[in-house]
Short mmCIF file of C-alpha atoms in Angstrom, two decimals:
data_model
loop_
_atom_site.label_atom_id
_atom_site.label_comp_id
_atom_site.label_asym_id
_atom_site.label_seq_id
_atom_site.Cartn_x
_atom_site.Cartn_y
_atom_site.Cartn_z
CA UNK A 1 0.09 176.19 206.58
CA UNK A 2 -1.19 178.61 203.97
CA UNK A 3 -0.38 178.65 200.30
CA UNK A 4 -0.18 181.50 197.73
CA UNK A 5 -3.65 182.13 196.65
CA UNK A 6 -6.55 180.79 194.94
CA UNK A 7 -5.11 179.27 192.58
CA UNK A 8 -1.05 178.65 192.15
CA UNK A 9 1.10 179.20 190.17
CA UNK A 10 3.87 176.60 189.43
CA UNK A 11 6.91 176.63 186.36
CA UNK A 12 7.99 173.74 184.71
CA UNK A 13 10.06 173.48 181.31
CA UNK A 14 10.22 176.60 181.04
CA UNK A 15 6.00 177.76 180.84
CA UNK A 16 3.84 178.89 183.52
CA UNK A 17 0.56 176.83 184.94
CA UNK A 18 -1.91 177.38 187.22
CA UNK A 19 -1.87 174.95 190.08
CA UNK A 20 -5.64 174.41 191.01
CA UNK A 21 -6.06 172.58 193.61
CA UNK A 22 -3.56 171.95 197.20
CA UNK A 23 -2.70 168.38 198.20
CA UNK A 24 -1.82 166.49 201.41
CA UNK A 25 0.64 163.86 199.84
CA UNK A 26 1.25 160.82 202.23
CA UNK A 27 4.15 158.35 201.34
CA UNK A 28 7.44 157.02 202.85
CA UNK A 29 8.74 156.40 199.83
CA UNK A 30 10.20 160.36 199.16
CA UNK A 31 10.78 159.08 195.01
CA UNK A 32 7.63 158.49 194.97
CA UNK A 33 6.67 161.56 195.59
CA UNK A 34 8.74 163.57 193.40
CA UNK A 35 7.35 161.42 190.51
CA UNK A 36 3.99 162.33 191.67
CA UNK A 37 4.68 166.03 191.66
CA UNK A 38 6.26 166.02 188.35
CA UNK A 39 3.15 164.45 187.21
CA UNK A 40 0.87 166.31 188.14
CA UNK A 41 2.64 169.60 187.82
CA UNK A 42 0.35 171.43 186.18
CA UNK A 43 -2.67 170.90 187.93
CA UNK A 44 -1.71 170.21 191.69
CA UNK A 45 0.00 172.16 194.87
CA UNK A 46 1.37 169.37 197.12
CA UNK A 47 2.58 169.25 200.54
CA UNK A 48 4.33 166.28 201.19
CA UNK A 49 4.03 164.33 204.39
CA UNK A 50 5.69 160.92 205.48
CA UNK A 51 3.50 160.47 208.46
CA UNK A 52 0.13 160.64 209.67
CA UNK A 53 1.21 162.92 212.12
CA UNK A 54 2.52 165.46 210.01
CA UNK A 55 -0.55 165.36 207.67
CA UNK A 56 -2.77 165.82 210.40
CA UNK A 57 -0.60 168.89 212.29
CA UNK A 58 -1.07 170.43 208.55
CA UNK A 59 -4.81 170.38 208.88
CA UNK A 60 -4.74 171.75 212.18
CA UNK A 61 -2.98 174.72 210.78
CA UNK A 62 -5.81 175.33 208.56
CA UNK A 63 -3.62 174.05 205.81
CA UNK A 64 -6.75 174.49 203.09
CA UNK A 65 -6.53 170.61 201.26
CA UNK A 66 -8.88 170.13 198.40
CA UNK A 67 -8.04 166.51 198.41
CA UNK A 68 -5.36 164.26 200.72
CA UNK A 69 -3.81 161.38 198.40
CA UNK A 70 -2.37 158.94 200.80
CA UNK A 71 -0.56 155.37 200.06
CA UNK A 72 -1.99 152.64 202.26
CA UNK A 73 1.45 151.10 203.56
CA UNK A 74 2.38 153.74 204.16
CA UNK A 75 -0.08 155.34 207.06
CA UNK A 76 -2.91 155.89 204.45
CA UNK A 77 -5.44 153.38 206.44
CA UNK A 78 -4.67 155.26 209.66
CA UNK A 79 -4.47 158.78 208.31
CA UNK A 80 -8.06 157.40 206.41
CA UNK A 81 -9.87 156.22 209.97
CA UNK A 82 -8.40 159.44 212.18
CA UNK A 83 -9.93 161.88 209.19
CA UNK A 84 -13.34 160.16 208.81
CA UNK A 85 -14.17 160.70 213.03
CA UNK A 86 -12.59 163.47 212.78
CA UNK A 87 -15.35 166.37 213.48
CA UNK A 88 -13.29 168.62 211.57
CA UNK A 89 -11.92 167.01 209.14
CA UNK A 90 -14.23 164.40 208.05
CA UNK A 91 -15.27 165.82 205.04
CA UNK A 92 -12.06 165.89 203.24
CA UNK A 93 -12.14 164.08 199.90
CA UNK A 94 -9.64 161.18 200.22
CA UNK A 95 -7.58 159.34 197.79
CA UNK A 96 -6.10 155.78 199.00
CA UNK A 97 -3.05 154.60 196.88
CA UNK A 98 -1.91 151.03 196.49
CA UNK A 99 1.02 149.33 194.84
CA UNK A 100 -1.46 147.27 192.81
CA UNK A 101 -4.97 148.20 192.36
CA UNK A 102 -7.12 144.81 192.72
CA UNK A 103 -10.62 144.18 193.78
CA UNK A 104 -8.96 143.52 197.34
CA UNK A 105 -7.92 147.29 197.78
CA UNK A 106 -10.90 148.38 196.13
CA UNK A 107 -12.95 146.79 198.65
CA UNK A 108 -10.86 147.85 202.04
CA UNK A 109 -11.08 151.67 200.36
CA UNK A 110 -14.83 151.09 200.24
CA UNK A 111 -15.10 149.60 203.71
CA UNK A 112 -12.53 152.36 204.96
CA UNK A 113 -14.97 155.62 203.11
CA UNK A 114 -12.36 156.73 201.04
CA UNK A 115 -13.52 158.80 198.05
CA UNK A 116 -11.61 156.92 195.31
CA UNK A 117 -8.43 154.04 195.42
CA UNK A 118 -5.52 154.19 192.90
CA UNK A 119 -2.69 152.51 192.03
CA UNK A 120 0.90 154.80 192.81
CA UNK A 121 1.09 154.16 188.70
CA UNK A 122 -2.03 156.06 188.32
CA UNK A 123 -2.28 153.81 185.20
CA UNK A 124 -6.01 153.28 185.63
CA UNK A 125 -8.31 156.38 186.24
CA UNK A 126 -7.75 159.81 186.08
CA UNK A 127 -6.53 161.70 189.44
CA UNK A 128 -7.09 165.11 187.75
CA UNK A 129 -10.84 164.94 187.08
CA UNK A 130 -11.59 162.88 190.06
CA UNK A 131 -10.25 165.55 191.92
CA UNK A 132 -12.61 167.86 189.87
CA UNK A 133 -15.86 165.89 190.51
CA UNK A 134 -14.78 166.27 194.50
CA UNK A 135 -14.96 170.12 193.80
CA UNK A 136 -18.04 169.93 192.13
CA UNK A 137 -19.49 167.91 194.64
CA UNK A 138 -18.47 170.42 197.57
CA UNK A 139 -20.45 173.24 195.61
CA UNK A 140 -23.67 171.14 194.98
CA UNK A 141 -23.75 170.26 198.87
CA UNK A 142 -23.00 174.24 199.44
CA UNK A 143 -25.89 175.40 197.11
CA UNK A 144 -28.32 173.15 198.76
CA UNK A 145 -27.43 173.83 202.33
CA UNK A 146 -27.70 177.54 201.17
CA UNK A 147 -31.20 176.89 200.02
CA UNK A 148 -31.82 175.11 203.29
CA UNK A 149 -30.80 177.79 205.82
CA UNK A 150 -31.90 180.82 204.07
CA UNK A 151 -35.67 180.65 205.23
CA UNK A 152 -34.06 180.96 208.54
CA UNK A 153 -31.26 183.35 208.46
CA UNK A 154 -31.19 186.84 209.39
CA UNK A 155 -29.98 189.76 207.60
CA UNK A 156 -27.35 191.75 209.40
CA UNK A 157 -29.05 194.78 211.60
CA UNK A 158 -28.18 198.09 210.52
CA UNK A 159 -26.42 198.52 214.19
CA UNK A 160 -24.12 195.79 213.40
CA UNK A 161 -23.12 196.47 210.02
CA UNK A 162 -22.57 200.37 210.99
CA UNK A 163 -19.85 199.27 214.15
CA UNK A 164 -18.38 197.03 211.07
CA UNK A 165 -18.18 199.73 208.74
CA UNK A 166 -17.34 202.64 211.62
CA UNK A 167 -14.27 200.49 213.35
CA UNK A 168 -12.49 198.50 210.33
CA UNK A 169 -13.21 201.35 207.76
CA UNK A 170 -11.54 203.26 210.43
CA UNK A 171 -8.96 200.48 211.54
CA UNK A 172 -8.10 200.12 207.26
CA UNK A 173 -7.62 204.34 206.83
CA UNK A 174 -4.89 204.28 210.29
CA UNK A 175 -3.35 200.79 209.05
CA UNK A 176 -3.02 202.00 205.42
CA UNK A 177 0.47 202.81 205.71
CA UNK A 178 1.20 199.70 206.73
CA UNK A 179 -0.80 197.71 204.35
CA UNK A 180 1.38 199.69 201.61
CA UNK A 181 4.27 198.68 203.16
CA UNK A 182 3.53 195.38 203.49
CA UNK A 183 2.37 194.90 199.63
CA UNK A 184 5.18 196.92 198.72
CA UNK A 185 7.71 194.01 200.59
CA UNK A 186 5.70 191.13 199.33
CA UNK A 187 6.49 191.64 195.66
CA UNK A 188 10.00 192.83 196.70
CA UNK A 189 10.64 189.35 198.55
CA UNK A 190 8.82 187.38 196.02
CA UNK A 191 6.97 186.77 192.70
CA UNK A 192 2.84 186.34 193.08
CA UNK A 193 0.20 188.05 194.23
CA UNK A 194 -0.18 190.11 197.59
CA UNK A 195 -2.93 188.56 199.03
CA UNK A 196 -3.42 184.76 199.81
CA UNK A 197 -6.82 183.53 199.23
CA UNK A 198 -9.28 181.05 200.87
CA UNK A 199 -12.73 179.67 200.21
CA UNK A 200 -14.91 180.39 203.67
CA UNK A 201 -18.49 179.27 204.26
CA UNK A 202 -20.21 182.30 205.99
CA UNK A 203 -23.59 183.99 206.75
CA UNK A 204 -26.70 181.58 205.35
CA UNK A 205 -23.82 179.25 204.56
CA UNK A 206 -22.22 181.83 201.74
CA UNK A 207 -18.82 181.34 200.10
CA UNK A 208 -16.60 183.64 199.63
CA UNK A 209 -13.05 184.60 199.89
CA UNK A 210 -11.04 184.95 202.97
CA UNK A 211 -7.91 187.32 202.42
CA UNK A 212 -4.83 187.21 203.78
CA UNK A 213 -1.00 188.44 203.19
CA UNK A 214 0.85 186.14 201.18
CA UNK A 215 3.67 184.39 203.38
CA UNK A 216 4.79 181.75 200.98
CA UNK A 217 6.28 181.40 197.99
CA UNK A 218 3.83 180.42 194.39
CA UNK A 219 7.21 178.13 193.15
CA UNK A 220 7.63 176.08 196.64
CA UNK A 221 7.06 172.89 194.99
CA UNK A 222 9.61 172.97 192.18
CA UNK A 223 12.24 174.70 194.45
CA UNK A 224 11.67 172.07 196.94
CA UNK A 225 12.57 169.72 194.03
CA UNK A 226 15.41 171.18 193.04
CA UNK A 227 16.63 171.06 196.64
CA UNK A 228 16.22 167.74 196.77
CA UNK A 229 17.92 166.78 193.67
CA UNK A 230 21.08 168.92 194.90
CA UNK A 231 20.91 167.74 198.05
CA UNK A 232 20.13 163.72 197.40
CA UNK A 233 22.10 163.27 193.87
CA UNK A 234 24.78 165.92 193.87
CA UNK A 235 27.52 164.35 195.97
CA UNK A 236 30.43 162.62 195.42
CA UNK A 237 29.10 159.54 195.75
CA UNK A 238 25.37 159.82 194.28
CA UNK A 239 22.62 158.01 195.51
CA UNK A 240 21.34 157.09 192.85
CA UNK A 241 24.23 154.21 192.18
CA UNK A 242 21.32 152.65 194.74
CA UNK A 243 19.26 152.23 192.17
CA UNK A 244 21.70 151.40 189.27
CA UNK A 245 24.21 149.34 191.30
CA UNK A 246 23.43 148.85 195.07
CA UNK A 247 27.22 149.81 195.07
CA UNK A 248 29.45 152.84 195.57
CA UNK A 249 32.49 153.95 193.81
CA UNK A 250 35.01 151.82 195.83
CA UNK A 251 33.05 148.73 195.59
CA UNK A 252 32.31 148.80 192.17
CA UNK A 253 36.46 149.07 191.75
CA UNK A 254 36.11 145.51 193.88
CA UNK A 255 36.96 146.73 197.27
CA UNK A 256 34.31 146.00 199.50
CA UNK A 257 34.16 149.01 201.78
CA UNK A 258 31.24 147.56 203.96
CA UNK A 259 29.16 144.61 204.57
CA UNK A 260 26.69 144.33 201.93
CA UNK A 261 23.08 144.37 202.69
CA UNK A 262 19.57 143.04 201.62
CA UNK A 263 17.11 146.07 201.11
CA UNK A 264 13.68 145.97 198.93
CA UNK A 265 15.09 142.40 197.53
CA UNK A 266 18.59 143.63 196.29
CA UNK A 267 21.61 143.33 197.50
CA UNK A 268 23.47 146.92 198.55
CA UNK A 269 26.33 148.61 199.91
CA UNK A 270 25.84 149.73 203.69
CA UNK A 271 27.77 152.53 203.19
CA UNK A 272 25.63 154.21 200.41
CA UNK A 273 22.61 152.51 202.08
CA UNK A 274 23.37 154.79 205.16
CA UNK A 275 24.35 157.40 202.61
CA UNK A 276 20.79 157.74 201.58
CA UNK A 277 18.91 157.42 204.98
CA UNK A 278 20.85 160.70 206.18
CA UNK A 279 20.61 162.82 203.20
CA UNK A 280 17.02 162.10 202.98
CA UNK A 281 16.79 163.14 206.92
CA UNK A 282 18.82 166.03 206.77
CA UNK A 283 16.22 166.95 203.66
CA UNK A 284 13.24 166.19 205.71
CA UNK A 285 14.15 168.81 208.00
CA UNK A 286 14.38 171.52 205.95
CA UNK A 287 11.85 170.62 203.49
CA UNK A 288 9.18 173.31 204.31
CA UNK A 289 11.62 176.02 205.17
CA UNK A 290 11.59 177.03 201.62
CA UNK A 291 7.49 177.40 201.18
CA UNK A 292 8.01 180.72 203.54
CA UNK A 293 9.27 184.05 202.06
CA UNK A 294 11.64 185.54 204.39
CA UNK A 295 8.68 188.27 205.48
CA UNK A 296 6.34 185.52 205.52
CA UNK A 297 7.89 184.44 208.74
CA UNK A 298 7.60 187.98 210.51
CA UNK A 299 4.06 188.28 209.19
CA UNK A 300 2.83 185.28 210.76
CA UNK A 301 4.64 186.07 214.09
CA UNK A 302 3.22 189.13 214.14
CA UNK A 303 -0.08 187.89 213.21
CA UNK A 304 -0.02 191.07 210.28
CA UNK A 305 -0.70 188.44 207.84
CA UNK A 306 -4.46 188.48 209.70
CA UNK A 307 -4.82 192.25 208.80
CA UNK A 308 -6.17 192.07 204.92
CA UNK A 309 -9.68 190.37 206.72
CA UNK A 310 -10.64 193.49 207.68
CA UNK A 311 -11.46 194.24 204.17
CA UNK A 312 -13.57 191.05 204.31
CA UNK A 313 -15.55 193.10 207.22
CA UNK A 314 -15.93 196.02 204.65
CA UNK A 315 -17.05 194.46 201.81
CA UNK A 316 -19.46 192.74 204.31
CA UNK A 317 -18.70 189.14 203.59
CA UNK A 318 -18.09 188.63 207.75
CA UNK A 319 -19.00 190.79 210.45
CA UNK A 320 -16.40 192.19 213.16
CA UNK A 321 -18.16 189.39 215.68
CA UNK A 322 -19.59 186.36 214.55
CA UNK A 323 -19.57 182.44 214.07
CA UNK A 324 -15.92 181.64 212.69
CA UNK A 325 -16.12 181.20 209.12
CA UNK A 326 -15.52 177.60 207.76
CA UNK A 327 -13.76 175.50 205.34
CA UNK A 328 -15.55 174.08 202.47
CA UNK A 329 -14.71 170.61 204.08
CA UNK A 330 -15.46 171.83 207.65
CA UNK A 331 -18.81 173.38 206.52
CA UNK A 332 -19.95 170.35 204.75
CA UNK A 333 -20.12 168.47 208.36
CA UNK A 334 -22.94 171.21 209.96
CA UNK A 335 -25.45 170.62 207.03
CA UNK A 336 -27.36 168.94 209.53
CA UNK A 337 -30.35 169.92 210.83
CA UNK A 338 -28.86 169.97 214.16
CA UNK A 339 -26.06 171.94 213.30
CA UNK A 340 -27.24 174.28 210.19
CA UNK A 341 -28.70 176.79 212.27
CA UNK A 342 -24.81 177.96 213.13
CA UNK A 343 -24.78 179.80 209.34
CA UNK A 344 -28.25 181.18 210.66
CA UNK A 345 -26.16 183.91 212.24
CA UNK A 346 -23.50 186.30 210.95
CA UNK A 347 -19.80 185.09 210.38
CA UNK A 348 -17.20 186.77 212.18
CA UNK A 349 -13.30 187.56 213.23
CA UNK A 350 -14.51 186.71 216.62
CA UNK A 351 -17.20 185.36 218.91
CA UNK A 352 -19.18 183.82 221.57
CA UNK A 353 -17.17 180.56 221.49
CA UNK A 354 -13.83 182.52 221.19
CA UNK A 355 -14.61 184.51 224.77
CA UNK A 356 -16.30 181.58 226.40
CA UNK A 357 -14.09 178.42 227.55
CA UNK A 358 -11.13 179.13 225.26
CA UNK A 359 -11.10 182.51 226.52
CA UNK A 360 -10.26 181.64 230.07
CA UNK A 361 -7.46 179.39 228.75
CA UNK A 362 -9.52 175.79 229.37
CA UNK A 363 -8.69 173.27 226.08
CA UNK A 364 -11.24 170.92 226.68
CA UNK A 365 -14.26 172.28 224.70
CA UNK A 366 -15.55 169.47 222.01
CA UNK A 367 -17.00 170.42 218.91
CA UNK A 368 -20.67 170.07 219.82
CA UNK A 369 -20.00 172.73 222.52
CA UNK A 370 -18.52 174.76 219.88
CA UNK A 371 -21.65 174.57 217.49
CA UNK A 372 -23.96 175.10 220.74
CA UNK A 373 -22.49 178.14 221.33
CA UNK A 374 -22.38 179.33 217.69
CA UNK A 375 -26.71 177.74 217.40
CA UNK A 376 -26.82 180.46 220.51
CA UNK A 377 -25.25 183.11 219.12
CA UNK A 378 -26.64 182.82 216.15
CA UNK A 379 -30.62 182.82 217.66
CA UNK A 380 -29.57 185.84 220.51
CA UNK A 381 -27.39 188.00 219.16
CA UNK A 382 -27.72 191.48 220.31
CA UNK A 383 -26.10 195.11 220.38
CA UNK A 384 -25.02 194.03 224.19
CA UNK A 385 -24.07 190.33 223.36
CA UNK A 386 -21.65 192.25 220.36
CA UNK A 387 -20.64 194.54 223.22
CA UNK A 388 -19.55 191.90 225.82
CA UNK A 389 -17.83 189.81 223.05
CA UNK A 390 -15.69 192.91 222.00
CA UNK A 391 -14.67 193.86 225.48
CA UNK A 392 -14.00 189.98 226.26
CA UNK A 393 -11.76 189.25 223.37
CA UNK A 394 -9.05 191.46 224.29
CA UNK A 395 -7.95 189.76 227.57
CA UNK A 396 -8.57 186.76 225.78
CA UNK A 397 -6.35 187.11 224.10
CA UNK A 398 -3.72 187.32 226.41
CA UNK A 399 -4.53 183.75 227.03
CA UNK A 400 -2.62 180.79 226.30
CA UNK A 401 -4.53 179.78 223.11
CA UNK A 402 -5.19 181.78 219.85
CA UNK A 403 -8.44 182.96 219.65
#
């Protein structure tokens, strides 16, 4: 899941923010989250998630998180767990929420490694700069990982950087019309900027930014809103006589149009109780539809929404083979000594890993074999390895995975 660039922008009453940093929101409780949002406005991009599952399947669609704020009754403690063994993922700053912050939930978030615990109030702390020190935190580690590889990495032969330059510089000039066509439909479909933007860890563990077409939309959060106020509290009957009430129009005229239930301590009408549970479920199902433009869909089908990294080839930030460049997050996980040497090598679109297992369609490759085969690349890469790789990814391609 990609969003609209580096940083976002969002509109609320009526002026113009920039959104800087993307969350992975985990609650049940759908309120809660539109409180949240409207909260935090200004500063945050939030995908909204009321399972682990879903959270998860987000990060496995490179969905770039900066932080994931999760509410512990709500899947947090098992979202927590999965994302701390995750290989992957592990890195991930992580936010528990409880419905009351004691020394109790302090002490499970410190037994659980989560990065910081608040209550859903957020009446104690401040969720802004915490998220800010997590940033800063991410660079420090980057800077002294980049200190720590550099005696060791290797600059980019003049043979490799001249097939970069002589295929993608000559890729770019026969693609050109397209790219124009493509930026031209962009800002036809929708406001914000062309390209979508994301912080990779490269060659001697380098950050930079990873380009792609923009395929969703820089307001998805307060349309998504506005959906679900039309779509939860526009009715006849509006949910939100829940809240007020527990009754709907005929019972409050003393008719009892169904048995009355007991939900969250209060006694309810069925009928609007049911109300609710299907509005919210018909909104759950369309509730990312709106994030992608109508061309974002076709570019992501058609994989054009890949194209603009060939201009990260050209400046020289990757190479056209290479170790895949990481996440910040990801990155953060191979600053060991028996993983760093992966950066030693250049960063590429694709490479040995990529051609290897996955290329002959087998899913069973763990992430250790994955950083073997990027520490080997990375100490033996030749003019012939580059050769073989090229030819190889092709009918790899074909295959059943993405490559």
């Amino acid at each position: 899941m990609e969003l609209a660039g580096t940083t976002l922008e969002t509109a609320t009453a009526g002026k113009t923010y920039v959104a800087q940093f993307r969350v992975i929101y985990l609650h049940t409780d759908f309120q809660e989250y539109l409180r949240f949002t409207e909260r935090f406005a200004e500063y945050l991009q939030v995908e909204y998630f009321d399972t682990p599952a879903g959270a998860l399947d987000a990060l496995k669609e490179n969905f770039p998180a900066d932080v994931i704020v999760a509410h512990d009754r709500s899947g947090g403690l098992e979202l927590l767990g999965t994302i701390r063994s995750s290989a992957g993922f592990g890195n991930i700053p992580f936010v528990l929420l409880v419905d009351r912050l004691d020394r109790q939930a302090i002490e499970t978030a410190r037994q659980r490694h989560a990065d910081d615990v608040f209550s859903v109030n957020f009446d104690d702390g401040d969720l802004v700069t915490r998220i800010k020190y997590f940033k800063k935190r991410q660079w420090y580690v980057a800077n002294k990982a980049s200190q720590k590889i550099g005696a060791q990495s290797h600059k980019t032969p003049l043979w490799k950087r001249a097939i970069d330059v002589a295929t993608t510089g000559t890729a770019v000039i026969l693609l050109l019309p397209v790219f124009i066509l493509v930026a031209i439909l962009i800002k036809l479909d929708s406001k914000g900027p062309i390209f979508y933007k994301s912080k990779r860890v490269g060659s001697g563990y380098k950050i930079f930014d990873l380009y792609k077409f923009r395929t969703m939309r820089t307001d998805a959060d307060q349309l998504i809103r506005k959906m679900a106020a039309l779509n939860m509290y526009s009715k006849a009957e509006p949910v939100s006589q829940i809240e007020t009430h527990g009754l709907c129009d005929e019972c409050l005229a003393g008719n009892q149009c169904k048995s009355l239930l007991f939900h969250d301590g209060k006694e309810i009408c069925e009928k609007l109780y049911h109300f609710q549970k299907e509005q919210k479920a018909a909104f759950m199902k369309f509730q990312n539809d709106p994030r992608i433009t109508r061309l974002g869909g076709f570019l992501r089908n058609s994989s054009i929404d890949e194209l603009p990294q060939l201009i990260n080839i050209l400046k020289g930030d990757m190479s056209l083979v290479g170790n895949r460049p990481l996440p910040l997050y990801e990155a953060e996980k191979m600053t060991t000594d028996d993983k760093i040497l992966r950066f030693a090598g250049p960063a590429g679109l694709t490479g040995l890993w990529q051609v290897t297992k996955r290329g002959k369609g087998k899913a069973d490759m763990t992430e250790e074999e994955r950083t073997q085969l990027d520490i080997t690349y990375a100490r033996e890469f030749s003019f012939k390895m580059d050769m073989e790789i090229i030819l190889k990814t092709f009918p790899a391609l074909l295959q059943s995975e993405n490559v």
